[in-house]
XYZ file of C-alpha atoms in Angstrom:
457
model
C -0.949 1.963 -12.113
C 0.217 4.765 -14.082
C 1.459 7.690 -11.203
C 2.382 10.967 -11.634
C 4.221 13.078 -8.991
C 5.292 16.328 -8.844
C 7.945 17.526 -6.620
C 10.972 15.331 -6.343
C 12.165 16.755 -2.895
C 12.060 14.147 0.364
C 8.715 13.307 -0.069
C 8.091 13.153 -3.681
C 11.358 11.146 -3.925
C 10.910 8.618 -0.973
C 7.462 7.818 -2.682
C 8.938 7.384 -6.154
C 10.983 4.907 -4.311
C 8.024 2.672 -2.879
C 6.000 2.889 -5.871
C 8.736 2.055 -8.843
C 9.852 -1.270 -6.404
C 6.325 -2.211 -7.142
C 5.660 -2.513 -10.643
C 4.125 1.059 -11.047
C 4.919 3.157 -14.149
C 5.997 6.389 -12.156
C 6.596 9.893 -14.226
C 8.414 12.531 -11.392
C 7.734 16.333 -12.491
C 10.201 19.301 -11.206
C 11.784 22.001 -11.587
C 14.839 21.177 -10.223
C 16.826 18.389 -13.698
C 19.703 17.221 -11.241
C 17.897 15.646 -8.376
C 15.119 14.384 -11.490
C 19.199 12.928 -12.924
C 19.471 11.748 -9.586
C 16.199 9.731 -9.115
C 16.319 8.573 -12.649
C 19.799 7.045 -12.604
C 18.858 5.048 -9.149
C 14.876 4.191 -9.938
C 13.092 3.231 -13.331
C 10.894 5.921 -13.517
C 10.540 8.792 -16.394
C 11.573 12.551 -15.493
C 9.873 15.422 -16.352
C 11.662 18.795 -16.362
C 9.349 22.107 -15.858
C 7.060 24.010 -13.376
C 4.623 20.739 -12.204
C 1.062 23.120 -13.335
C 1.502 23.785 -16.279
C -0.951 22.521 -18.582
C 2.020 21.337 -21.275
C 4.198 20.136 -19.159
C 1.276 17.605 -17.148
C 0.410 16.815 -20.764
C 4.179 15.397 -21.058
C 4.066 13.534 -17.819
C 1.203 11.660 -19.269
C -1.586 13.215 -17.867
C -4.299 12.559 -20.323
C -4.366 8.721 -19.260
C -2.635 9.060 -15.691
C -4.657 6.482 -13.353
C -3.323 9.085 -10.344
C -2.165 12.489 -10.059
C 0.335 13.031 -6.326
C 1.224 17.020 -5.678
C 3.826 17.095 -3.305
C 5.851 20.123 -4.279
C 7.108 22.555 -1.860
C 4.369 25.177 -3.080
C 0.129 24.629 -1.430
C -1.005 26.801 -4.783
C 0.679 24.865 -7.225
C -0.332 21.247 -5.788
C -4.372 22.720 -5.740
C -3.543 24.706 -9.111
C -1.864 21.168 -10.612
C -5.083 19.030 -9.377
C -7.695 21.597 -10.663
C -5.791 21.141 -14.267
C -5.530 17.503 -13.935
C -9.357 17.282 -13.133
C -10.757 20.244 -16.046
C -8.537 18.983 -18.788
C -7.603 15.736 -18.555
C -10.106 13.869 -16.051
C -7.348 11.896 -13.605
C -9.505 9.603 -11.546
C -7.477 10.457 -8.239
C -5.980 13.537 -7.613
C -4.039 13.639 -3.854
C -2.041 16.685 -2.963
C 0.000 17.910 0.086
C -1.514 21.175 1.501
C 0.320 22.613 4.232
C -1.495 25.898 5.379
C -3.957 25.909 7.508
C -5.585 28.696 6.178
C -6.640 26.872 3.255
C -7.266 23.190 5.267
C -10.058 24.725 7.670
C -11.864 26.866 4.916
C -15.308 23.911 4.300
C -16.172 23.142 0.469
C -13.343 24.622 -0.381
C -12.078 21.147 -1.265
C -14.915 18.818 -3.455
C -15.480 18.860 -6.773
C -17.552 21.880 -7.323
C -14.355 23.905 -5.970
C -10.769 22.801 -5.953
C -11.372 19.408 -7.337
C -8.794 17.322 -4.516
C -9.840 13.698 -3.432
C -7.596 13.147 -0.663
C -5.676 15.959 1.085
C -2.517 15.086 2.919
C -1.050 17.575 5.612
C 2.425 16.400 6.457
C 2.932 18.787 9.709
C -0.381 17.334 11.069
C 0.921 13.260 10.098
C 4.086 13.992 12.103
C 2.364 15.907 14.793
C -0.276 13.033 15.184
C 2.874 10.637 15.283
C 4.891 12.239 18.097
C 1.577 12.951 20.501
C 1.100 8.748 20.513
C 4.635 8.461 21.507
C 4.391 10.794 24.314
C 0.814 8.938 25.128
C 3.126 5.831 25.805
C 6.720 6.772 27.210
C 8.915 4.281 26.309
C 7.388 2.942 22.557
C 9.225 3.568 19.635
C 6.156 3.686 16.828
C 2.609 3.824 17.768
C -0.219 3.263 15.088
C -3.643 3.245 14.914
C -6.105 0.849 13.187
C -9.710 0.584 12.827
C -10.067 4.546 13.893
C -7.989 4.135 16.749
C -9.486 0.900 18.875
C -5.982 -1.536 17.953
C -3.173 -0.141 18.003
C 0.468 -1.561 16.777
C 3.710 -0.436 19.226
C 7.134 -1.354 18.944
C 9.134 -1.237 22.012
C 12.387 -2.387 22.914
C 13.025 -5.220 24.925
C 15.024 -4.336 27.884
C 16.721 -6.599 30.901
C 14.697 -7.487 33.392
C 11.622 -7.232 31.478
C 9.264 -10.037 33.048
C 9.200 -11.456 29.343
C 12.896 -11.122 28.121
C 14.457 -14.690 28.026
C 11.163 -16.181 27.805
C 8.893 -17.426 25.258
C 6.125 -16.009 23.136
C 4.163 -18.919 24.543
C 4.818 -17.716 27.904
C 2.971 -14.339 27.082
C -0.263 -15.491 27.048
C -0.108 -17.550 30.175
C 1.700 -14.630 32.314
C -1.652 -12.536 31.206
C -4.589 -14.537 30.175
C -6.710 -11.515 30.378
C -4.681 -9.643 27.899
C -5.501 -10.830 24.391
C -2.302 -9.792 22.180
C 0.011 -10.925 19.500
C 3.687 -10.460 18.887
C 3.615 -9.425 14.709
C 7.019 -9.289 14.152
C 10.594 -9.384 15.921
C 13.797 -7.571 15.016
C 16.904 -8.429 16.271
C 20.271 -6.342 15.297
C 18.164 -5.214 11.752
C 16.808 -8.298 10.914
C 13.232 -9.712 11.012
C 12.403 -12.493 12.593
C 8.727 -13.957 12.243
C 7.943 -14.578 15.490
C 6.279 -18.143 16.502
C 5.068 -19.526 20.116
C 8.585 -21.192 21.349
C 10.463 -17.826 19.762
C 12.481 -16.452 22.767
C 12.543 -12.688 23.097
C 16.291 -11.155 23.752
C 16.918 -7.960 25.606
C 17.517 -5.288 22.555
C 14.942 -6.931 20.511
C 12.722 -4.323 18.560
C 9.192 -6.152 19.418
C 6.315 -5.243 17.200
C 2.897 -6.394 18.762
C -0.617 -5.491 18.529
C -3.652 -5.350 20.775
C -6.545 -3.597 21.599
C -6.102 0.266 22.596
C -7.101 -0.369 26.190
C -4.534 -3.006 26.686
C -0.906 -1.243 25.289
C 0.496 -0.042 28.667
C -0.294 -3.979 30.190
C 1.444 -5.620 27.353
C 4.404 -2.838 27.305
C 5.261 -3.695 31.234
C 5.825 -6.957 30.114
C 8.746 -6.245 27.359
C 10.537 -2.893 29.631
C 10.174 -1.247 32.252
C 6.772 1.199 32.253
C 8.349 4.681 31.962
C 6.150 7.167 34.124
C 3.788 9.630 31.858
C 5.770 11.970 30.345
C 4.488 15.582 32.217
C 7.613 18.164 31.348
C 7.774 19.085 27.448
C 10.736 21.069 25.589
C 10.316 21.884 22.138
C 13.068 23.144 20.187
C 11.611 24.951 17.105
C 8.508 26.994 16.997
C 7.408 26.097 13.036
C 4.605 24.552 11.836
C 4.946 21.127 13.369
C 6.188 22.835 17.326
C 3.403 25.424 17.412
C 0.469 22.199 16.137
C 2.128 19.923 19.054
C 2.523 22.516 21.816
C -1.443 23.285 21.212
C -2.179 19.618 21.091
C -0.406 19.133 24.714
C -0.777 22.856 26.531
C -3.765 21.368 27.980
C -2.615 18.243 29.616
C 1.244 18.588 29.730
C 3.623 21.701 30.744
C 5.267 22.736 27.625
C 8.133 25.080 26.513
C 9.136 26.419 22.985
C 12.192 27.380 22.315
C 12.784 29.605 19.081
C 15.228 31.504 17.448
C 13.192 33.952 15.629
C 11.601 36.923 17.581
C 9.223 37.786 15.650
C 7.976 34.319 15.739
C 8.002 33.716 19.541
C 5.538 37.478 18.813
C 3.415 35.307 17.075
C 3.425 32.070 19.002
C 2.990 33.681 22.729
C -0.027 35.495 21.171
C -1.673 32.283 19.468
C -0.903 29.694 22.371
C -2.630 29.942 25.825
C -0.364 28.260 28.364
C 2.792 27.338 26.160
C 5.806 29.162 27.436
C 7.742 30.852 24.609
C 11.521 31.231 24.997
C 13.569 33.107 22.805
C 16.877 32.049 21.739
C 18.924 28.638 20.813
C 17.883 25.085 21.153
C 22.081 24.466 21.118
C 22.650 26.890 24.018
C 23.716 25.058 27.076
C 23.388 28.286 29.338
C 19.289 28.472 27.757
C 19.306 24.876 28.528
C 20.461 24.947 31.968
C 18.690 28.061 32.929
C 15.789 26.152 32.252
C 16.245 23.539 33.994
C 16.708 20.596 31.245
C 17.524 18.106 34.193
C 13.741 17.559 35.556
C 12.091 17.526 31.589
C 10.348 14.527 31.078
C 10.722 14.554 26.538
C 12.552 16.895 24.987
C 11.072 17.541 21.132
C 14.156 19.033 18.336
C 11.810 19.854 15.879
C 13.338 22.173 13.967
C 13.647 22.618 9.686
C 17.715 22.006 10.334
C 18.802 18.247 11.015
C 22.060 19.385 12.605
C 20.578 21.654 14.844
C 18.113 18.680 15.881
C 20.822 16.149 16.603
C 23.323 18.529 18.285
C 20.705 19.945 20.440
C 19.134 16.204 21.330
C 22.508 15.579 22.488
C 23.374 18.124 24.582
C 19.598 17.846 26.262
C 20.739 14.295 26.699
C 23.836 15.286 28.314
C 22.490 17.564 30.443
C 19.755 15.520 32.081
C 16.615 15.474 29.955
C 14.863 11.780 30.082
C 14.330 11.039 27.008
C 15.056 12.780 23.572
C 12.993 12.712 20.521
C 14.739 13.934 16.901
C 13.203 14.774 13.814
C 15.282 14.280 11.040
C 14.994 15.118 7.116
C 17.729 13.028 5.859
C 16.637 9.242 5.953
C 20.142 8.564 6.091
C 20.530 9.818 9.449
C 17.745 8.333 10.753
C 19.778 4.704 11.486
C 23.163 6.324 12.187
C 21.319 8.332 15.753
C 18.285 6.399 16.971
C 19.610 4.162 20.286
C 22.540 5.647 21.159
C 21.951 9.596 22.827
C 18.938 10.030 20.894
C 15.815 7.905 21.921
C 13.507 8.045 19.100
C 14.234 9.694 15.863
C 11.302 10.352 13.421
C 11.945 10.910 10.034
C 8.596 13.434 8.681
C 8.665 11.553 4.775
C 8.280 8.155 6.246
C 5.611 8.975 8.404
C 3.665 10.822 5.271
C 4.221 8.108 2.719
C 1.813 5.512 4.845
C -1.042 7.774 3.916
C -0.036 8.312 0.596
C 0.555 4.500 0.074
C -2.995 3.595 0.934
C -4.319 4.991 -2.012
C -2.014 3.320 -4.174
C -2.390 -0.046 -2.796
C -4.996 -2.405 -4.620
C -8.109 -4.565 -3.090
C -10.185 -2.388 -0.099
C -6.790 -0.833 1.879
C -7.849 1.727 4.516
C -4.506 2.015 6.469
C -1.162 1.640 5.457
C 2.153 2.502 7.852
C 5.668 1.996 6.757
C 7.532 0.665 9.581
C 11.375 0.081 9.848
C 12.404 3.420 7.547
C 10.360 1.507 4.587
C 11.514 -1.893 5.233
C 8.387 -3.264 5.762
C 4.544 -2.508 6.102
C 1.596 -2.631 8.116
C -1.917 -3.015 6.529
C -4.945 -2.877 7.395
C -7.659 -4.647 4.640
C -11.574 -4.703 4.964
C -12.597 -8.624 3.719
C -15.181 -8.484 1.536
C -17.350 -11.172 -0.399
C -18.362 -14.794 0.652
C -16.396 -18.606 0.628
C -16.686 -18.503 -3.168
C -15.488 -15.258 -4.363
C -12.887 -14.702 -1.139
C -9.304 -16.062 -0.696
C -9.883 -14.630 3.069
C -13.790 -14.875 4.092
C -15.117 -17.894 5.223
C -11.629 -19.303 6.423
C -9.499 -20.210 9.474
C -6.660 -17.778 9.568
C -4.164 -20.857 9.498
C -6.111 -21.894 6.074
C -5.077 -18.494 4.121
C -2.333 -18.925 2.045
C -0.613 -16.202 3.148
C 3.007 -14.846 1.232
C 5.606 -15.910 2.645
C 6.890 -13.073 5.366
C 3.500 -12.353 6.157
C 2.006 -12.416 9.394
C -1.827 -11.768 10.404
C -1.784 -9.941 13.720
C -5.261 -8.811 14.563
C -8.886 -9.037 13.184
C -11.310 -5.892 13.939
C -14.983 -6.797 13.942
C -17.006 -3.532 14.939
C -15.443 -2.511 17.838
C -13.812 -6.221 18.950
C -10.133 -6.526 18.670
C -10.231 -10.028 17.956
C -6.424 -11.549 18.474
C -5.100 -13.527 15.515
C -4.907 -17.447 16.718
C -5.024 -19.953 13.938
C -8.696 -20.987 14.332
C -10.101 -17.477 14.033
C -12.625 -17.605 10.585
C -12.320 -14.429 9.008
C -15.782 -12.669 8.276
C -17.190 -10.695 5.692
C -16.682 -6.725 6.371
C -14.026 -7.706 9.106
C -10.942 -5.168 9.238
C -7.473 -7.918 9.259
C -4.089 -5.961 10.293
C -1.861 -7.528 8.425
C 2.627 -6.784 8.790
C 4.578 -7.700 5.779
C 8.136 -7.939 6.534
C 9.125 -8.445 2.706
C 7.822 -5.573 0.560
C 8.436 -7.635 -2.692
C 5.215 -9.638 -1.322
C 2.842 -6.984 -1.342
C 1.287 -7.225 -4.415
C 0.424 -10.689 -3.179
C -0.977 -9.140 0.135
C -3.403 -7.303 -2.367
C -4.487 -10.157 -4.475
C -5.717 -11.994 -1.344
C -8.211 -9.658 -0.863
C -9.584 -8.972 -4.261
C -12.837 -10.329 -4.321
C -13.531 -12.895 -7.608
C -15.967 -12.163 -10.111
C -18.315 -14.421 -9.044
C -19.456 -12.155 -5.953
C -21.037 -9.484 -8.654
């Protein structure tokens, strides 16, 4: 496909990344020529310097026969401005930009054709916000995602000793719960994949990937760790965009406490929140901290725009008694170097954006894709479509597809059945199959499979 993004800050960048490792002809648009020298010297893509809606300079990208048009600078008006060009003069089939404000994301129509011609919107504070409610839904999981709307789900959770599991086999699984239909996708062990099969033993530290229905997550977690108790006790540090959307997602069911350093901002959050405790002052104060009694919080949120002030103040909430700490961190290169040691989970906002953004890109019928392991590999969720002739997939036992290698079928969704992956389940037409490819070189091949031949027309 022929892609052109503008902005080339974490997000624009991190999808160039993805899209040039799979044979895409990328064109990056900004502003700013050194990080465009940057990307170009590392990635095989072509640079654009100049503001990203301007008529000329989209012209120069390649817009008049650009397959897709991606808006992910730093500005809402010039991502809507940028797609309204791309549609008027030069007719770009899909046109996806990043729209932060809510102002503009709750006004109706104001997004279709007839208006501000955008096919798929993608809010990044609302991704991330999404992403760190699931993980306080299950204390103790590391990812949580949802498939089929939300009735599987895929968690990764770290094996711990004394988990009823840990030294035993995968085979063992489904006798110690023959009620609980679930499947063990994938296995990493000190960074590197393993693909699980029934006499694979599970270690303690082992990052387990597995995937059953919604209902059954907290069963199949007791069995890997120890089941943390709900999380109650909230402490966010930051009040921005992403803080303020999470404390009004939990006030209701959790008690939650901001901390920010900007006055005027606590002002503004105290008015717009109903039972979210503001506090003004510094997420790195140990006297704040104390005073408010960091010891008995359950989850303790650093969600501020400043990755130093995240990881200094997840480690001195550590320190001083909070439970568990969750980080959000900008640079991807931090991510690795702090997650496991003091800090429990650290999120990094680009990764959890690009999934949505990749699911457009991806060929064959692709309605969910999540980028697991910081990018190193994927999960997928494909509709099957066609019949025996025209499918590689429909009509056939799952051990029958000839799946790439470093693929792994973990769950089939038929209506709302979370049918289990064993090797004698026949894939049907219109079911939803959750793929996880551990090798992102193979994706291409994930894509082909469910192409449907020309015979089905």
């Amino acid at each position: 496909m022929k892609i052109i993004i503008l902005g080339a800050g974490q997000v624009g960048g991190t999808l160039a990344e993805h899209l040039a490792h799979e044979e895409n002809d990328i064109t990056v648009v900004d502003t700013d020529s050194e990080r465009l020298r940057e990307l170009h010297n590392r990635l095989d893509i072509r640079t654009v310097t100049g503001p990203a809606s301007y008529p000329q300079i989209l012209r120069q990208a390649g817009g008049e026969d650009a397959d897709m048009l991606i808006a992910v600078t730093n500005s809402d008006e010039v991502n809507m401005i940028a797609c309204q060009i791309a549609h008027s003069l030069f007719h770009t089939p899909t046109k996806i930009a990043r729209v932060r404000s809510t102002a503009y994301l709750t006004r109706k129509g104001l997004f279709s054709h007839d208006a501000i011609p955008v096919d798929v919107l993608i809010s990044p504070e609302q991704v991330v916000t999404d992403h760190i409610r699931r993980l306080i839904e299950y204390p103790g999981a590391l990812q949580v995602l949802d498939f089929a709307n939300g009735v599987a789900q895929l968690v990764a959770v770290k094996a711990y000793y004394g988990g009823p599991l840990v030294g035993q086999e995968l085979g063992f699984l489904r006798r110690h719960m023959p009620n609980v239909d679930t499947r063990v996708a994938a296995i990493y062990r000190r960074n590197r994949p393993i693909i699980p099969r029934g006499d694979t033993v599970i270690e303690a530290d082992d990052e387990v990937f597995f995937i059953a229905a919604r209902k059954d997550i907290r069963t199949v977690m007791g069995e890997l760790r120890r089941v943390d108790r709900n999380f109650r006790r909230v402490v966010i540090a930051g009040g921005g965009h992403i803080g303020e959307r999470l404390a009004e997602t939990l006030e209701h069911s959790h008690q939650v406490k901001i901390i920010e350093h900007s006055l005027a901002r606590c002002t503004d959050l105290s008015e717009r929140l109903d039972r979210t405790v503001v506090l003004h002052g510094s997420a790195t104060s140990k006297r704040l901290l104390l005073e408010e009694n960091i010891e008995d919080c359950d989850i303790f949120c650093a969600l501020t725009n400043d990755d130093e002030v995240n990881i200094m103040s997840s480690m001195l909430a550590k320190r001083l008694g909070a439970k568990k700490v969750l980080t959000l961190i900008n640079n991807a290169a931090y991510v690795d170097l702090v997650q496991g040691g003091e800090i429990d989970i650290a999120i990094s906002p680009q990764q959890a954006t690009i999934g949505g953004l990749l699911t457009h890109v991806r060929k064959g019928d692709i309605v969910n894709v999540h980028s697991l392991r910081r990018g190193a590999a994927e999960a997928i969720e494909a509709i099957a479509h066609g019949d025996e002739r025209s499918s590689k997939v429909v009509g056939r036992r799952i051990e029958d597809i000839n799946l790439p290698e470093g693929t792994t079928i973990g769950a089939v969704v038929r209506g709302k059945e979370v049918l289990v992956a064993h090797h004698d389940l026949v894939v049907e037409s219109n079911d939803h199959v959750i793929l996880f490819v551990v090798d992102k070189r193979r994706i291409r091949e994930v894509e082909r499979l469910f192409q449907v031949g020309l015979t089905f027309f």
